[in-house]
Short mmCIF file of C-alpha atoms in Angstrom, two decimals:
data_model
loop_
_atom_site.label_atom_id
_atom_site.label_comp_id
_atom_site.label_asym_id
_atom_site.label_seq_id
_atom_site.Cartn_x
_atom_site.Cartn_y
_atom_site.Cartn_z
CA MET F 1 10.12 -18.81 -25.38
CA SER F 2 11.31 -15.55 -23.81
CA GLU F 3 14.95 -14.55 -23.63
CA GLN F 4 16.56 -14.38 -20.19
CA VAL F 5 17.62 -10.80 -19.54
CA ALA F 6 18.91 -11.02 -15.95
CA SER F 7 19.83 -13.55 -13.25
CA LEU F 8 20.68 -13.29 -9.57
CA LYS F 9 22.11 -15.50 -6.80
CA ALA F 10 22.70 -14.64 -3.12
CA VAL F 11 24.59 -16.65 -0.49
CA VAL F 12 25.76 -15.98 3.06
CA ASP F 13 29.41 -16.89 3.67
CA ASN F 14 29.89 -17.70 7.37
CA HIS F 15 33.56 -18.71 7.10
CA GLY F 16 35.02 -15.41 8.34
CA THR F 17 34.65 -13.62 11.66
CA LYS F 18 31.42 -11.97 10.45
CA PRO F 19 28.93 -13.27 7.89
CA VAL F 20 29.21 -11.81 4.38
CA LEU F 21 26.32 -11.64 1.94
CA LYS F 22 27.67 -12.35 -1.55
CA VAL F 23 25.46 -11.51 -4.51
CA SER F 24 26.28 -12.41 -8.09
CA GLY F 25 24.26 -11.97 -11.21
CA SER F 26 24.26 -11.14 -14.87
CA VAL F 27 22.33 -8.84 -17.16
CA LEU F 28 21.85 -8.77 -20.93
CA VAL F 29 23.93 -5.97 -22.47
CA HIS F 30 23.70 -4.85 -26.11
CA ALA F 31 26.95 -2.88 -26.31
CA SER F 32 30.68 -3.54 -26.40
CA ASP F 33 31.34 -0.37 -24.37
CA PHE F 34 29.48 -0.54 -21.04
CA THR F 35 29.80 -0.28 -17.26
CA ILE F 36 27.70 -2.01 -14.61
CA THR F 37 27.41 -0.42 -11.16
CA VAL F 38 25.76 -2.11 -8.15
CA GLU F 39 24.80 -0.12 -5.04
CA GLU F 40 22.47 -0.54 -2.09
CA ALA F 41 19.21 1.24 -2.82
CA VAL F 42 18.49 4.31 -0.70
CA PRO F 43 16.04 4.13 0.87
CA GLN F 44 15.59 0.40 1.35
CA GLY F 45 12.07 -1.05 1.22
CA PHE F 46 9.59 -1.83 3.97
CA VAL F 47 10.78 -5.43 4.47
CA PRO F 48 14.03 -5.40 6.51
CA GLN F 49 14.84 -9.01 5.49
CA GLU F 50 15.06 -8.02 1.81
CA LEU F 51 18.14 -6.18 0.54
CA ILE F 52 17.39 -4.00 -2.48
CA LEU F 53 20.21 -3.32 -4.92
CA ASP F 54 20.19 -0.77 -7.73
CA VAL F 55 21.97 -2.17 -10.79
CA THR F 56 22.85 0.54 -13.30
CA VAL F 57 23.94 -0.44 -16.80
CA ASP F 58 25.53 2.40 -18.78
CA GLN F 59 25.88 1.35 -22.42
CA ARG F 60 27.21 3.36 -25.32
CA PRO F 61 25.42 2.49 -28.58
CA SER F 62 27.13 -0.12 -30.70
CA PRO F 63 25.98 -2.75 -33.19
CA MET F 64 26.27 -5.82 -30.99
CA LYS F 65 24.15 -8.85 -30.26
CA GLY F 66 23.05 -9.06 -26.62
CA VAL F 67 25.51 -10.80 -24.28
CA MET F 68 25.02 -11.67 -20.60
CA GLN F 69 27.54 -9.70 -18.52
CA PRO F 70 28.33 -10.49 -14.85
CA PHE F 71 28.05 -8.23 -11.81
CA SER F 72 28.64 -8.79 -8.08
CA PHE F 73 28.12 -7.20 -4.66
CA SER F 74 29.36 -8.15 -1.17
CA LYS F 75 28.36 -6.83 2.24
CA VAL F 76 29.33 -7.75 5.81
CA ILE F 77 25.91 -8.31 7.36
CA GLY F 78 26.58 -8.86 11.07
CA ASP F 79 23.27 -9.65 12.77
CA ILE F 80 21.00 -8.81 9.82
CA ASP F 81 19.04 -11.86 8.69
CA TYR F 82 18.45 -11.24 4.98
CA GLN F 83 16.00 -13.68 3.40
CA SER F 84 16.12 -12.29 -0.15
CA VAL F 85 17.86 -9.84 -2.45
CA ARG F 86 16.07 -7.76 -5.09
CA ALA F 87 17.95 -6.26 -8.05
CA ARG F 88 16.34 -3.19 -9.63
CA PHE F 89 17.67 -2.27 -13.06
CA ASN F 90 17.75 1.07 -14.86
CA LEU F 91 16.81 -0.84 -18.01
CA GLU F 92 13.28 -1.67 -19.08
CA ILE F 93 13.30 -5.09 -17.43
CA GLU F 94 11.55 -6.44 -14.36
CA ASP F 95 13.23 -6.69 -10.96
CA VAL F 96 14.95 -10.00 -10.21
CA VAL F 97 14.63 -11.55 -6.74
CA ALA F 98 16.80 -14.32 -5.25
CA SER F 99 16.41 -16.16 -1.96
CA VAL F 100 19.48 -16.00 0.27
CA GLU F 101 21.12 -19.41 0.66
CA PRO F 102 23.86 -20.60 3.03
CA ALA F 103 27.28 -20.94 1.37
#
């Protein structure tokens, strides 16, 4: 059985005047002193319906067992019809992809 190292969920909230894509996830962190930054990747990929996010985990070494830590990202999307969100990590783990669901 392999250990889960990252998770991702994406929903479109249509309750406001413009739709908002809300992304939440978590990543396994092995430090008590860390920061997680989430930004839109530049450039984006070839598929306009997939939003690519760069998730950067900056950890200072510490003797700690791995713990899942949350991160989030929100974007007003207007007329863009995202079908999926891909999180790329600066760690040695594979990308995580989530289908976009209605809220």
